[in-house]
C-alpha cells in the first residue's frame, strides 16, 4: 500500500531437465527416413545444439536385462513406439539407437517418442513397411565401404579386397519379420539344426557391381540383437576388380545406393 520498507517473499522453484526433442528417426544402417519395419535398428536424433537431449551426456552402450534380453532402459532413456518399449543398443545426448519391436507388425503407422529423466519428447509419426533394408557401413554414414568381412574374417577394404569367387559377409538391418518369428530384444543364438538362425520371411537377393550374386546364408547375425541380418555372399567371377556397388533386396525393397565392396 505504498508503505516504505522491505518484505521477504518465499519462492519455491521446481528445476527440471530440458524436454527431450526428437528431430529425426532413420534406419541405423542407411539413415533413410519415412518408414520403419518390425525388428529394424533405428537411430533417433536430437537437436545438434544440445537444446533437447534425448539421452545421457556420457554415451552408454547396450546392456542385458535379467532375462538376457537387450534392456529397454539405458542411461535414463526409454524409446517407445506405439507405447511399446524398445530395446536400446546405444544412448547419448544427441543420438539413440533402438530396435523396433516385432509386435509392430500389422500396423500401418506408428508414433516414436523418447522418455529421458522423466520428461517425454515430442512424438514422430512414421509409416510401417514390411522391410526397409539398410546396409551398415564402416564409417557409419550410410555410404562408402560396407561393414563387410572377407572369408578370412578380416575387414574388406580397398587395401584388403576380396577375390572374385570368394564369400563375403554383409550386415544390414530392416529385413522385417523372420521365420521362426523374431523375439524383440533377443540376442541371436545358433541352433543345432537348420535354420541355424531366424531367416527373413521375404525373399532376399543381392547384386555386386550390377551383377546378380548368389548367397549361401541369410539369417540373423549370431551374438547380435535380433534385427541385425547377416548375408554371406559369393562375389561374382565376371565383374571387374575395384570398389563395386552392393545392393541387398529384401521383399522387393532395396538397400541404399553408394555402398561398396572391394574386389581384386
PDB file of C-alpha atoms in Angstrom:
ATOM      1  CA  UNK A   1       0.000   0.000   0.000  1.00  0.00           C
ATOM      2  CA  UNK A   2       2.858   2.329  -0.711  1.00  0.00           C
ATOM      3  CA  UNK A   3       4.496   1.848   2.692  1.00  0.00           C
ATOM      4  CA  UNK A   4       8.291   2.056   2.771  1.00  0.00           C
ATOM      5  CA  UNK A   5      10.391  -0.911   3.828  1.00  0.00           C
ATOM      6  CA  UNK A   6      11.407  -4.367   2.755  1.00  0.00           C
ATOM      7  CA  UNK A   7       9.409  -7.575   2.562  1.00  0.00           C
ATOM      8  CA  UNK A   8      10.743 -11.117   2.358  1.00  0.00           C
ATOM      9  CA  UNK A   9       8.900 -13.372  -0.079  1.00  0.00           C
ATOM     10  CA  UNK A  10       9.344 -17.173  -0.056  1.00  0.00           C
ATOM     11  CA  UNK A  11       9.652 -18.662  -3.550  1.00  0.00           C
ATOM     12  CA  UNK A  12       9.768 -22.355  -4.479  1.00  0.00           C
ATOM     13  CA  UNK A  13      11.387 -23.375  -7.789  1.00  0.00           C
ATOM     14  CA  UNK A  14      10.957 -26.705  -9.498  1.00  0.00           C
ATOM     15  CA  UNK A  15      14.023 -27.430 -11.664  1.00  0.00           C
ATOM     16  CA  UNK A  16      13.608 -29.965 -14.468  1.00  0.00           C
ATOM     17  CA  UNK A  17      15.846 -31.172 -17.276  1.00  0.00           C
ATOM     18  CA  UNK A  18      15.238 -29.723 -20.741  1.00  0.00           C
ATOM     19  CA  UNK A  19      12.452 -31.502 -22.571  1.00  0.00           C
ATOM     20  CA  UNK A  20      13.904 -34.147 -24.918  1.00  0.00           C
ATOM     21  CA  UNK A  21      13.296 -33.339 -28.572  1.00  0.00           C
ATOM     22  CA  UNK A  22      13.381 -35.861 -31.428  1.00  0.00           C
ATOM     23  CA  UNK A  23      14.295 -34.237 -34.746  1.00  0.00           C
ATOM     24  CA  UNK A  24      14.574 -37.393 -36.856  1.00  0.00           C
ATOM     25  CA  UNK A  25      14.028 -41.163 -36.987  1.00  0.00           C
ATOM     26  CA  UNK A  26      16.100 -43.143 -39.501  1.00  0.00           C
ATOM     27  CA  UNK A  27      17.348 -46.600 -40.410  1.00  0.00           C
ATOM     28  CA  UNK A  28      20.554 -47.135 -38.399  1.00  0.00           C
ATOM     29  CA  UNK A  29      22.366 -48.506 -41.449  1.00  0.00           C
ATOM     30  CA  UNK A  30      21.237 -46.342 -44.354  1.00  0.00           C
ATOM     31  CA  UNK A  31      19.882 -43.309 -42.441  1.00  0.00           C
ATOM     32  CA  UNK A  32      16.820 -43.389 -44.664  1.00  0.00           C
ATOM     33  CA  UNK A  33      13.736 -41.896 -43.037  1.00  0.00           C
ATOM     34  CA  UNK A  34       9.984 -42.038 -43.532  1.00  0.00           C
ATOM     35  CA  UNK A  35       9.058 -45.591 -42.533  1.00  0.00           C
ATOM     36  CA  UNK A  36      10.206 -48.321 -40.169  1.00  0.00           C
ATOM     37  CA  UNK A  37       9.821 -52.105 -40.163  1.00  0.00           C
ATOM     38  CA  UNK A  38       9.488 -54.717 -37.393  1.00  0.00           C
ATOM     39  CA  UNK A  39      12.873 -55.608 -35.910  1.00  0.00           C
ATOM     40  CA  UNK A  40      14.705 -52.736 -37.626  1.00  0.00           C
ATOM     41  CA  UNK A  41      17.510 -50.969 -35.792  1.00  0.00           C
ATOM     42  CA  UNK A  42      16.664 -47.268 -35.894  1.00  0.00           C
ATOM     43  CA  UNK A  43      18.542 -44.091 -34.969  1.00  0.00           C
ATOM     44  CA  UNK A  44      16.810 -41.188 -33.248  1.00  0.00           C
ATOM     45  CA  UNK A  45      18.389 -37.735 -33.296  1.00  0.00           C
ATOM     46  CA  UNK A  46      18.155 -34.658 -31.066  1.00  0.00           C
ATOM     47  CA  UNK A  47      18.920 -31.011 -31.944  1.00  0.00           C
ATOM     48  CA  UNK A  48      22.643 -30.628 -32.625  1.00  0.00           C
ATOM     49  CA  UNK A  49      22.823 -27.548 -30.395  1.00  0.00           C
ATOM     50  CA  UNK A  50      22.034 -29.708 -27.371  1.00  0.00           C
ATOM     51  CA  UNK A  51      18.806 -27.901 -26.545  1.00  0.00           C
ATOM     52  CA  UNK A  52      16.735 -31.072 -26.246  1.00  0.00           C
ATOM     53  CA  UNK A  53      18.975 -34.004 -25.218  1.00  0.00           C
ATOM     54  CA  UNK A  54      17.408 -37.454 -25.619  1.00  0.00           C
ATOM     55  CA  UNK A  55      19.993 -39.377 -23.624  1.00  0.00           C
ATOM     56  CA  UNK A  56      22.884 -39.143 -21.181  1.00  0.00           C
ATOM     57  CA  UNK A  57      25.831 -36.773 -21.659  1.00  0.00           C
ATOM     58  CA  UNK A  58      28.175 -39.760 -21.318  1.00  0.00           C
ATOM     59  CA  UNK A  59      27.257 -42.290 -24.057  1.00  0.00           C
ATOM     60  CA  UNK A  60      26.017 -45.668 -22.851  1.00  0.00           C
ATOM     61  CA  UNK A  61      26.262 -48.980 -24.693  1.00  0.00           C
ATOM     62  CA  UNK A  62      23.993 -51.997 -24.827  1.00  0.00           C
ATOM     63  CA  UNK A  63      23.229 -53.870 -21.604  1.00  0.00           C
ATOM     64  CA  UNK A  64      21.199 -57.003 -20.933  1.00  0.00           C
ATOM     65  CA  UNK A  65      18.284 -57.260 -18.523  1.00  0.00           C
ATOM     66  CA  UNK A  66      17.666 -60.055 -16.008  1.00  0.00           C
ATOM     67  CA  UNK A  67      16.140 -62.191 -18.771  1.00  0.00           C
ATOM     68  CA  UNK A  68      19.191 -61.926 -21.015  1.00  0.00           C
ATOM     69  CA  UNK A  69      17.479 -59.590 -23.481  1.00  0.00           C
ATOM     70  CA  UNK A  70      18.664 -56.148 -24.535  1.00  0.00           C
ATOM     71  CA  UNK A  71      17.433 -53.686 -21.902  1.00  0.00           C
ATOM     72  CA  UNK A  72      14.691 -51.188 -22.731  1.00  0.00           C
ATOM     73  CA  UNK A  73      16.094 -48.525 -20.387  1.00  0.00           C
ATOM     74  CA  UNK A  74      19.634 -47.251 -20.864  1.00  0.00           C
ATOM     75  CA  UNK A  75      21.226 -44.210 -19.240  1.00  0.00           C
ATOM     76  CA  UNK A  76      17.821 -42.948 -18.122  1.00  0.00           C
ATOM     77  CA  UNK A  77      16.487 -43.201 -21.687  1.00  0.00           C
ATOM     78  CA  UNK A  78      13.477 -45.103 -22.992  1.00  0.00           C
ATOM     79  CA  UNK A  79      12.158 -45.305 -26.557  1.00  0.00           C
ATOM     80  CA  UNK A  80       8.512 -46.165 -27.104  1.00  0.00           C
ATOM     81  CA  UNK A  81       6.789 -46.995 -30.388  1.00  0.00           C
ATOM     82  CA  UNK A  82       3.015 -47.029 -30.176  1.00  0.00           C
ATOM     83  CA  UNK A  83       3.546 -47.335 -26.431  1.00  0.00           C
ATOM     84  CA  UNK A  84       5.761 -50.449 -26.605  1.00  0.00           C
ATOM     85  CA  UNK A  85       9.233 -50.106 -25.035  1.00  0.00           C
ATOM     86  CA  UNK A  86      12.119 -50.726 -27.448  1.00  0.00           C
ATOM     87  CA  UNK A  87      15.427 -52.458 -26.707  1.00  0.00           C
ATOM     88  CA  UNK A  88      18.162 -49.792 -26.771  1.00  0.00           C
ATOM     89  CA  UNK A  89      21.610 -50.533 -28.166  1.00  0.00           C
ATOM     90  CA  UNK A  90      23.154 -47.065 -27.700  1.00  0.00           C
ATOM     91  CA  UNK A  91      22.183 -43.866 -25.917  1.00  0.00           C
ATOM     92  CA  UNK A  92      23.755 -40.418 -25.914  1.00  0.00           C
ATOM     93  CA  UNK A  93      22.559 -36.840 -25.697  1.00  0.00           C
ATOM     94  CA  UNK A  94      22.310 -36.403 -29.474  1.00  0.00           C
ATOM     95  CA  UNK A  95      21.587 -39.938 -30.735  1.00  0.00           C
ATOM     96  CA  UNK A  96      19.820 -43.059 -29.516  1.00  0.00           C
ATOM     97  CA  UNK A  97      19.735 -46.398 -31.357  1.00  0.00           C
ATOM     98  CA  UNK A  98      16.848 -48.756 -30.654  1.00  0.00           C
ATOM     99  CA  UNK A  99      15.176 -51.882 -32.010  1.00  0.00           C
ATOM    100  CA  UNK A 100      11.671 -51.611 -33.451  1.00  0.00           C
ATOM    101  CA  UNK A 101       9.521 -54.201 -31.614  1.00  0.00           C
ATOM    102  CA  UNK A 102       8.372 -57.133 -33.742  1.00  0.00           C
ATOM    103  CA  UNK A 103       4.952 -56.509 -32.185  1.00  0.00           C
ATOM    104  CA  UNK A 104       4.612 -53.591 -34.616  1.00  0.00           C
ATOM    105  CA  UNK A 105       3.676 -55.964 -37.463  1.00  0.00           C
ATOM    106  CA  UNK A 106       0.170 -55.323 -38.718  1.00  0.00           C
ATOM    107  CA  UNK A 107       0.293 -51.574 -38.065  1.00  0.00           C
ATOM    108  CA  UNK A 108       0.237 -49.093 -40.935  1.00  0.00           C
ATOM    109  CA  UNK A 109       1.692 -46.194 -38.972  1.00  0.00           C
ATOM    110  CA  UNK A 110       3.395 -45.577 -35.669  1.00  0.00           C
ATOM    111  CA  UNK A 111       4.448 -42.832 -33.260  1.00  0.00           C
ATOM    112  CA  UNK A 112       8.012 -42.806 -31.936  1.00  0.00           C
ATOM    113  CA  UNK A 113       8.944 -40.905 -28.789  1.00  0.00           C
ATOM    114  CA  UNK A 114      11.643 -40.768 -26.123  1.00  0.00           C
ATOM    115  CA  UNK A 115      11.426 -40.543 -22.357  1.00  0.00           C
ATOM    116  CA  UNK A 116      14.531 -39.167 -20.669  1.00  0.00           C
ATOM    117  CA  UNK A 117      14.896 -38.401 -16.962  1.00  0.00           C
ATOM    118  CA  UNK A 118      11.136 -38.345 -16.523  1.00  0.00           C
ATOM    119  CA  UNK A 119      10.489 -35.989 -19.427  1.00  0.00           C
ATOM    120  CA  UNK A 120       8.617 -37.080 -22.567  1.00  0.00           C
ATOM    121  CA  UNK A 121       9.634 -35.884 -26.028  1.00  0.00           C
ATOM    122  CA  UNK A 122       7.513 -34.934 -28.963  1.00  0.00           C
ATOM    123  CA  UNK A 123       6.115 -37.845 -30.956  1.00  0.00           C
ATOM    124  CA  UNK A 124       7.354 -38.508 -34.506  1.00  0.00           C
ATOM    125  CA  UNK A 125       4.864 -40.134 -36.887  1.00  0.00           C
ATOM    126  CA  UNK A 126       6.252 -42.744 -39.294  1.00  0.00           C
ATOM    127  CA  UNK A 127       4.864 -45.301 -41.694  1.00  0.00           C
ATOM    128  CA  UNK A 128       5.274 -49.029 -41.142  1.00  0.00           C
ATOM    129  CA  UNK A 129       6.614 -51.169 -44.016  1.00  0.00           C
ATOM    130  CA  UNK A 130       7.316 -54.888 -44.342  1.00  0.00           C
ATOM    131  CA  UNK A 131      11.040 -54.312 -44.971  1.00  0.00           C
ATOM    132  CA  UNK A 132      13.422 -51.325 -45.001  1.00  0.00           C
ATOM    133  CA  UNK A 133      16.846 -52.878 -45.734  1.00  0.00           C
ATOM    134  CA  UNK A 134      19.798 -50.680 -44.836  1.00  0.00           C
ATOM    135  CA  UNK A 135      23.425 -51.778 -45.144  1.00  0.00           C
ATOM    136  CA  UNK A 136      25.819 -50.892 -42.330  1.00  0.00           C
ATOM    137  CA  UNK A 137      28.939 -49.023 -43.440  1.00  0.00           C
ATOM    138  CA  UNK A 138      32.399 -48.751 -41.929  1.00  0.00           C
ATOM    139  CA  UNK A 139      32.191 -45.012 -41.317  1.00  0.00           C
ATOM    140  CA  UNK A 140      28.568 -45.152 -40.087  1.00  0.00           C
ATOM    141  CA  UNK A 141      27.478 -42.650 -42.739  1.00  0.00           C
ATOM    142  CA  UNK A 142      25.268 -44.900 -44.862  1.00  0.00           C
ATOM    143  CA  UNK A 143      27.627 -44.697 -47.850  1.00  0.00           C
ATOM    144  CA  UNK A 144      31.142 -45.811 -48.746  1.00  0.00           C
ATOM    145  CA  UNK A 145      32.797 -49.144 -47.866  1.00  0.00           C
ATOM    146  CA  UNK A 146      30.284 -51.508 -46.328  1.00  0.00           C
ATOM    147  CA  UNK A 147      30.717 -53.155 -42.934  1.00  0.00           C
ATOM    148  CA  UNK A 148      31.783 -56.301 -44.776  1.00  0.00           C
ATOM    149  CA  UNK A 149      34.130 -59.131 -43.831  1.00  0.00           C
ATOM    150  CA  UNK A 150      36.234 -61.230 -46.170  1.00  0.00           C
ATOM    151  CA  UNK A 151      36.215 -65.019 -45.963  1.00  0.00           C
ATOM    152  CA  UNK A 152      39.214 -64.901 -43.597  1.00  0.00           C
ATOM    153  CA  UNK A 153      37.223 -62.683 -41.165  1.00  0.00           C
ATOM    154  CA  UNK A 154      39.285 -59.568 -41.950  1.00  0.00           C
ATOM    155  CA  UNK A 155      37.613 -56.290 -42.864  1.00  0.00           C
ATOM    156  CA  UNK A 156      37.003 -55.818 -46.572  1.00  0.00           C
ATOM    157  CA  UNK A 157      38.567 -52.589 -47.850  1.00  0.00           C
ATOM    158  CA  UNK A 158      40.350 -51.154 -50.905  1.00  0.00           C
ATOM    159  CA  UNK A 159      43.609 -52.267 -49.288  1.00  0.00           C
ATOM    160  CA  UNK A 160      42.212 -55.690 -48.414  1.00  0.00           C
ATOM    161  CA  UNK A 161      39.853 -56.691 -51.255  1.00  0.00           C
ATOM    162  CA  UNK A 162      38.040 -59.993 -51.703  1.00  0.00           C
ATOM    163  CA  UNK A 163      38.894 -62.282 -54.589  1.00  0.00           C
ATOM    164  CA  UNK A 164      36.259 -62.961 -57.203  1.00  0.00           C
ATOM    165  CA  UNK A 165      34.508 -66.207 -56.275  1.00  0.00           C
ATOM    166  CA  UNK A 166      35.158 -65.689 -52.544  1.00  0.00           C
ATOM    167  CA  UNK A 167      32.411 -65.347 -49.951  1.00  0.00           C
ATOM    168  CA  UNK A 168      31.998 -62.020 -48.127  1.00  0.00           C
ATOM    169  CA  UNK A 169      29.865 -61.392 -45.035  1.00  0.00           C
ATOM    170  CA  UNK A 170      27.464 -58.444 -45.226  1.00  0.00           C
ATOM    171  CA  UNK A 171      25.497 -56.890 -42.346  1.00  0.00           C
ATOM    172  CA  UNK A 172      22.264 -54.926 -42.576  1.00  0.00           C
ATOM    173  CA  UNK A 173      19.031 -54.191 -40.756  1.00  0.00           C
ATOM    174  CA  UNK A 174      15.403 -53.700 -41.755  1.00  0.00           C
ATOM    175  CA  UNK A 175      14.807 -57.231 -43.050  1.00  0.00           C
ATOM    176  CA  UNK A 176      11.390 -57.341 -41.405  1.00  0.00           C
ATOM    177  CA  UNK A 177       9.721 -60.421 -39.983  1.00  0.00           C
ATOM    178  CA  UNK A 178      11.591 -63.699 -39.744  1.00  0.00           C
ATOM    179  CA  UNK A 179      10.949 -67.428 -39.593  1.00  0.00           C
ATOM    180  CA  UNK A 180      10.953 -68.549 -36.826  1.00  0.00           C
ATOM    181  CA  UNK A 181       9.337 -65.334 -35.612  1.00  0.00           C
ATOM    182  CA  UNK A 182      11.676 -62.708 -34.233  1.00  0.00           C
ATOM    183  CA  UNK A 183      11.716 -62.092 -30.487  1.00  0.00           C
ATOM    184  CA  UNK A 184      12.101 -58.443 -29.509  1.00  0.00           C
ATOM    185  CA  UNK A 185      15.399 -57.813 -27.746  1.00  0.00           C
ATOM    186  CA  UNK A 186      16.701 -61.384 -28.042  1.00  0.00           C
ATOM    187  CA  UNK A 187      20.409 -61.933 -28.618  1.00  0.00           C
ATOM    188  CA  UNK A 188      20.643 -64.337 -31.554  1.00  0.00           C
ATOM    189  CA  UNK A 189      21.951 -67.833 -30.837  1.00  0.00           C
ATOM    190  CA  UNK A 190      22.813 -70.599 -33.286  1.00  0.00           C
ATOM    191  CA  UNK A 191      20.511 -73.627 -33.406  1.00  0.00           C
ATOM    192  CA  UNK A 192      21.804 -77.181 -33.664  1.00  0.00           C
ATOM    193  CA  UNK A 193      19.788 -77.799 -36.850  1.00  0.00           C
ATOM    194  CA  UNK A 194      18.667 -75.626 -39.769  1.00  0.00           C
ATOM    195  CA  UNK A 195      17.625 -72.904 -39.817  1.00  0.00           C
ATOM    196  CA  UNK A 196      20.688 -72.044 -37.779  1.00  0.00           C
ATOM    197  CA  UNK A 197      19.250 -68.593 -37.022  1.00  0.00           C
ATOM    198  CA  UNK A 198      15.888 -66.990 -37.917  1.00  0.00           C
ATOM    199  CA  UNK A 199      15.751 -66.169 -41.636  1.00  0.00           C
ATOM    200  CA  UNK A 200      13.911 -63.312 -43.369  1.00  0.00           C
ATOM    201  CA  UNK A 201      10.334 -64.233 -44.143  1.00  0.00           C
ATOM    202  CA  UNK A 202      10.505 -62.443 -47.519  1.00  0.00           C
ATOM    203  CA  UNK A 203      12.901 -63.265 -50.418  1.00  0.00           C
ATOM    204  CA  UNK A 204      16.493 -61.988 -50.351  1.00  0.00           C
ATOM    205  CA  UNK A 205      18.614 -61.162 -53.413  1.00  0.00           C
ATOM    206  CA  UNK A 206      21.983 -59.452 -53.867  1.00  0.00           C
ATOM    207  CA  UNK A 207      23.814 -57.667 -56.668  1.00  0.00           C
ATOM    208  CA  UNK A 208      27.504 -56.722 -56.753  1.00  0.00           C
ATOM    209  CA  UNK A 209      28.684 -54.412 -59.480  1.00  0.00           C
ATOM    210  CA  UNK A 210      25.238 -54.704 -61.041  1.00  0.00           C
ATOM    211  CA  UNK A 211      25.612 -58.478 -61.401  1.00  0.00           C
ATOM    212  CA  UNK A 212      23.413 -60.991 -59.540  1.00  0.00           C
ATOM    213  CA  UNK A 213      25.356 -62.558 -56.669  1.00  0.00           C
ATOM    214  CA  UNK A 214      24.491 -65.869 -55.044  1.00  0.00           C
ATOM    215  CA  UNK A 215      24.283 -66.053 -51.278  1.00  0.00           C
ATOM    216  CA  UNK A 216      24.964 -69.079 -49.095  1.00  0.00           C
ATOM    217  CA  UNK A 217      23.414 -67.865 -45.835  1.00  0.00           C
ATOM    218  CA  UNK A 218      20.872 -65.231 -44.871  1.00  0.00           C
ATOM    219  CA  UNK A 219      19.846 -65.121 -41.231  1.00  0.00           C
ATOM    220  CA  UNK A 220      20.038 -63.159 -38.003  1.00  0.00           C
ATOM    221  CA  UNK A 221      23.662 -62.469 -37.058  1.00  0.00           C
ATOM    222  CA  UNK A 222      24.837 -64.718 -34.208  1.00  0.00           C
ATOM    223  CA  UNK A 223      25.632 -62.974 -30.891  1.00  0.00           C
ATOM    224  CA  UNK A 224      23.960 -59.734 -32.013  1.00  0.00           C
ATOM    225  CA  UNK A 225      20.498 -58.448 -31.189  1.00  0.00           C
ATOM    226  CA  UNK A 226      17.691 -59.817 -33.336  1.00  0.00           C
ATOM    227  CA  UNK A 227      17.211 -57.309 -36.146  1.00  0.00           C
ATOM    228  CA  UNK A 228      20.772 -57.441 -37.470  1.00  0.00           C
ATOM    229  CA  UNK A 229      20.850 -59.612 -40.610  1.00  0.00           C
ATOM    230  CA  UNK A 230      23.934 -61.449 -41.858  1.00  0.00           C
ATOM    231  CA  UNK A 231      24.176 -62.396 -45.527  1.00  0.00           C
ATOM    232  CA  UNK A 232      27.088 -64.481 -46.824  1.00  0.00           C
ATOM    233  CA  UNK A 233      27.508 -63.534 -50.483  1.00  0.00           C
ATOM    234  CA  UNK A 234      29.611 -65.074 -53.268  1.00  0.00           C
ATOM    235  CA  UNK A 235      31.483 -62.389 -55.226  1.00  0.00           C
ATOM    236  CA  UNK A 236      30.650 -62.840 -58.944  1.00  0.00           C
ATOM    237  CA  UNK A 237      33.551 -64.011 -61.075  1.00  0.00           C
ATOM    238  CA  UNK A 238      32.526 -61.900 -64.075  1.00  0.00           C
ATOM    239  CA  UNK A 239      32.968 -58.416 -62.611  1.00  0.00           C
ATOM    240  CA  UNK A 240      35.908 -56.048 -62.860  1.00  0.00           C
ATOM    241  CA  UNK A 241      38.240 -55.517 -59.911  1.00  0.00           C
ATOM    242  CA  UNK A 242      37.869 -52.398 -57.795  1.00  0.00           C
ATOM    243  CA  UNK A 243      35.254 -50.915 -55.486  1.00  0.00           C
ATOM    244  CA  UNK A 244      31.929 -52.329 -56.644  1.00  0.00           C
ATOM    245  CA  UNK A 245      28.452 -51.286 -55.569  1.00  0.00           C
ATOM    246  CA  UNK A 246      26.493 -53.769 -53.471  1.00  0.00           C
ATOM    247  CA  UNK A 247      22.719 -53.807 -53.038  1.00  0.00           C
ATOM    248  CA  UNK A 248      20.635 -56.215 -50.984  1.00  0.00           C
ATOM    249  CA  UNK A 249      16.934 -56.563 -51.721  1.00  0.00           C
ATOM    250  CA  UNK A 250      14.506 -57.999 -49.170  1.00  0.00           C
ATOM    251  CA  UNK A 251      10.870 -58.465 -50.093  1.00  0.00           C
ATOM    252  CA  UNK A 252      11.232 -56.258 -53.160  1.00  0.00           C
ATOM    253  CA  UNK A 253      12.720 -53.321 -51.243  1.00  0.00           C
ATOM    254  CA  UNK A 254      16.337 -52.377 -51.972  1.00  0.00           C
ATOM    255  CA  UNK A 255      19.065 -51.199 -49.648  1.00  0.00           C
ATOM    256  CA  UNK A 256      20.602 -47.771 -50.196  1.00  0.00           C
ATOM    257  CA  UNK A 257      22.930 -46.977 -53.091  1.00  0.00           C
ATOM    258  CA  UNK A 258      26.506 -45.790 -52.596  1.00  0.00           C
ATOM    259  CA  UNK A 259      27.751 -48.757 -50.538  1.00  0.00           C
ATOM    260  CA  UNK A 260      30.755 -50.647 -51.906  1.00  0.00           C
ATOM    261  CA  UNK A 261      32.654 -53.900 -51.576  1.00  0.00           C
ATOM    262  CA  UNK A 262      36.282 -54.070 -52.725  1.00  0.00           C
ATOM    263  CA  UNK A 263      37.180 -56.795 -55.234  1.00  0.00           C
ATOM    264  CA  UNK A 264      40.533 -57.924 -56.671  1.00  0.00           C
TER     265      UNK A 264
END
